CSV table of C-alpha atoms in Angstrom, one decimal:
chain,number,residue,atom,x,y,z
I,273,MET,CA,49.6,22.6,2.0
I,274,HIS,CA,46.6,22.0,4.2
I,275,ARG,CA,45.7,23.9,7.3
I,276,PHE,CA,43.0,23.0,9.8
I,277,LEU,CA,42.3,22.5,13.6
I,278,ASP,CA,42.8,19.1,15.1
I,279,HIS,CA,40.3,17.3,17.4
I,280,TYR,CA,41.6,19.4,20.4
I,281,GLY,CA,41.4,22.7,18.5
I,282,LEU,CA,45.1,23.1,17.9
I,283,PRO,CA,46.4,24.4,14.5
I,284,VAL,CA,47.7,21.7,12.1
I,285,THR,CA,49.7,22.2,8.9
I,286,LEU,CA,49.9,19.2,6.6
I,287,THR,CA,52.1,18.8,3.5
I,288,PHE,CA,53.0,16.1,1.0
I,289,ASP,CA,55.6,18.3,-0.6
I,290,PRO,CA,59.1,16.9,-0.1
I,291,ALA,CA,60.7,20.3,-0.7
I,292,ILE,CA,58.9,21.4,2.5
I,293,PHE,CA,59.1,18.4,4.7
I,294,SER,CA,62.7,17.7,4.0
I,295,GLU,CA,63.6,21.0,5.7
I,296,ARG,CA,62.2,20.1,9.1
I,297,THR,CA,63.3,17.4,11.5
I,298,ALA,CA,60.4,15.4,13.0
I,299,LYS,CA,60.4,14.2,16.5
I,300,HIS,CA,57.3,12.0,16.0
I,301,VAL,CA,56.1,9.5,13.3
I,302,LEU,CA,52.7,8.2,12.1
I,303,VAL,CA,52.6,5.0,10.0
I,304,PHE,CA,49.9,3.9,7.5
I,305,PRO,CA,50.8,0.1,7.3
I,306,PHE,CA,48.9,-1.9,4.6
I,307,TYR,CA,48.5,-5.6,4.4
I,308,GLN,CA,46.4,-7.2,1.6
I,309,ASN,CA,44.5,-3.9,1.1
I,310,LYS,CA,43.7,-3.5,4.8
I,311,LEU,CA,45.2,-1.1,7.3
I,312,LEU,CA,47.0,-2.3,10.5
I,313,PHE,CA,45.8,-0.5,13.6
I,314,THR,CA,46.8,-0.7,17.2
I,315,ILE,CA,44.3,-0.6,20.1
I,316,HIS,CA,45.6,1.9,22.7
I,317,THR,CA,44.3,1.1,26.1
I,318,GLU,CA,43.2,4.7,26.8
I,319,ARG,CA,42.8,6.5,23.4
I,320,GLY,CA,41.2,3.7,21.4
I,321,ILE,CA,42.0,2.4,17.9
I,322,GLU,CA,44.9,4.3,16.2
I,323,LEU,CA,47.7,3.9,13.6
I,324,PRO,CA,51.1,2.9,14.8
I,325,GLY,CA,53.5,5.8,15.6
I,326,GLY,CA,55.3,7.6,18.4
I,327,LYS,CA,58.4,9.5,19.3
I,328,VAL,CA,61.7,9.5,17.5
I,329,GLU,CA,64.3,8.5,20.1
I,330,PRO,CA,67.6,10.4,20.5
I,331,GLY,CA,70.1,9.4,17.8
I,332,GLU,CA,67.3,7.6,15.8
I,333,THR,CA,66.1,8.6,12.3
I,334,SER,CA,62.4,9.0,11.8
I,335,ILE,CA,62.2,6.0,9.4
I,336,ALA,CA,63.9,3.9,12.1
I,337,ALA,CA,61.3,5.2,14.6
I,338,ALA,CA,58.5,4.3,12.2
I,339,ILE,CA,59.8,0.7,11.9
I,340,ARG,CA,60.5,0.4,15.6
I,341,GLU,CA,57.1,1.8,16.8
I,342,THR,CA,55.2,-0.4,14.4
I,343,TYR,CA,57.1,-3.4,15.6
I,344,GLU,CA,56.7,-2.5,19.3
I,345,GLU,CA,53.0,-1.7,19.0
I,346,THR,CA,51.9,-4.6,16.7
I,347,GLY,CA,54.7,-7.2,16.5
I,348,TYR,CA,54.7,-6.8,12.7
I,349,CYS,CA,57.7,-6.0,10.5
I,350,LEU,CA,57.4,-3.5,7.6
I,351,SER,CA,58.8,-3.5,4.1
I,352,ALA,CA,58.7,-0.9,1.3
I,353,ILE,CA,58.4,1.9,3.8
I,354,ARG,CA,58.3,5.4,2.4
I,355,LYS,CA,58.0,8.9,3.8
I,356,ILE,CA,55.1,10.7,2.1
I,357,GLY,CA,54.3,13.7,4.2
I,358,GLN,CA,54.7,15.7,7.4
I,359,TYR,CA,52.5,17.7,9.6
I,360,THR,CA,52.9,20.1,12.5
I,361,VAL,CA,50.6,20.5,15.5
I,362,GLY,CA,50.9,24.0,17.0
I,363,ASP,CA,54.5,25.2,17.2
I,364,ALA,CA,56.0,22.2,18.9
I,365,ILE,CA,55.1,18.9,17.3
I,366,VAL,CA,56.4,17.8,13.9
I,367,LYS,CA,55.4,14.4,12.6
I,368,ASP,CA,56.6,12.5,9.6
I,369,ILE,CA,54.0,10.4,7.8
I,370,TYR,CA,55.0,7.0,6.4
I,371,VAL,CA,53.3,4.4,4.2
I,372,ALA,CA,54.5,0.8,4.3
I,373,GLN,CA,53.6,-2.7,3.5
I,374,VAL,CA,53.3,-5.2,6.4
I,375,GLU,CA,55.7,-8.1,5.9
I,376,ARG,CA,54.9,-10.5,8.7
I,377,GLN,CA,54.2,-10.7,12.4
I,378,LEU,CA,57.3,-11.7,14.5
I,379,GLN,CA,55.9,-11.5,18.0
I,380,GLU,CA,53.0,-10.2,20.1
I,381,MET,CA,53.1,-6.5,21.0
I,382,VAL,CA,55.6,-5.3,23.6
I,383,HIS,CA,54.1,-2.0,24.6
I,384,ASP,CA,52.3,-1.8,27.9
I,385,ASN,CA,49.7,0.7,26.6
I,386,VAL,CA,48.7,-1.4,23.6
I,387,GLY,CA,45.9,-3.9,23.9
I,388,GLY,CA,46.3,-5.6,20.6
I,389,CYS,CA,46.2,-4.8,16.9
I,390,LEU,CA,43.6,-5.0,14.2
I,391,LEU,CA,43.6,-5.4,10.4
I,392,LEU,CA,40.6,-3.4,9.1
I,393,ASP,CA,39.2,-2.6,5.7
I,394,VAL,CA,40.4,1.0,5.1
I,395,PRO,CA,37.9,3.2,7.0
I,396,GLU,CA,36.8,6.2,4.9
I,397,THR,CA,36.1,8.5,7.8
I,398,LEU,CA,36.9,8.3,11.5
I,399,LYS,CA,35.8,11.8,12.7
I,400,THR,CA,32.5,10.6,14.3
I,401,ASP,CA,33.6,7.1,15.4
I,402,ASP,CA,34.5,7.2,19.1
I,403,LYS,CA,36.2,3.8,18.8
I,404,PHE,CA,39.0,5.6,17.1
I,405,SER,CA,41.6,7.7,18.9
I,406,PRO,CA,41.1,11.5,18.9
I,407,THR,CA,44.5,11.7,17.3
I,408,LEU,CA,43.0,10.1,14.1
I,409,ARG,CA,39.8,12.2,14.1
I,410,ASP,CA,41.1,15.3,12.4
I,411,ASP,CA,41.9,15.9,8.7
I,412,VAL,CA,45.3,14.2,8.7
I,413,TYR,CA,43.8,10.8,8.2
I,414,PRO,CA,41.4,11.5,5.3
I,415,LEU,CA,43.8,13.9,3.5
I,416,THR,CA,46.6,11.3,3.7
I,417,LEU,CA,44.3,8.5,2.6
I,418,ALA,CA,43.2,10.7,-0.4
I,419,TYR,CA,46.9,11.4,-1.2
I,420,LEU,CA,47.8,7.6,-1.0
I,421,ARG,CA,44.9,6.7,-3.4
I,422,GLU,CA,45.7,9.5,-5.8
I,423,HIS,CA,49.3,8.2,-6.0
I,424,GLY,CA,48.5,4.5,-6.2
I,425,LEU,CA,49.8,3.8,-2.7
I,426,ALA,CA,46.6,2.5,-1.1
């Protein structure tokens, strides 16, 4: 289990242990979508470059939310999606982390606050790069990337 402060100074607890994350129900998702050894990012019109993700709608599972959010924000369909972790921000936010393969693009983005998407070589660090959203400039991204590499998922 990893504990640290996010970009805004809020406490974050991150785990890749299924015994821990299977006990909590997430209301948000974060997706690491890979395509030909690159990561698929969205361009949020206010926050900058970020990974697909968002809220789990009422009656929706977190995996369904991960698939839907990625499709809405990028127009791409996912395959081989797998929950690999979970993190909490403060006492209120619980996010499931997914890794997936990008299957194909079906349409352009349908979200109003998304200004496109990018396929990038996997950035090693984002903490000091202002092009990336503050939501990616904490330890969740590098710790998840290290976990993915350690387990042959990236």
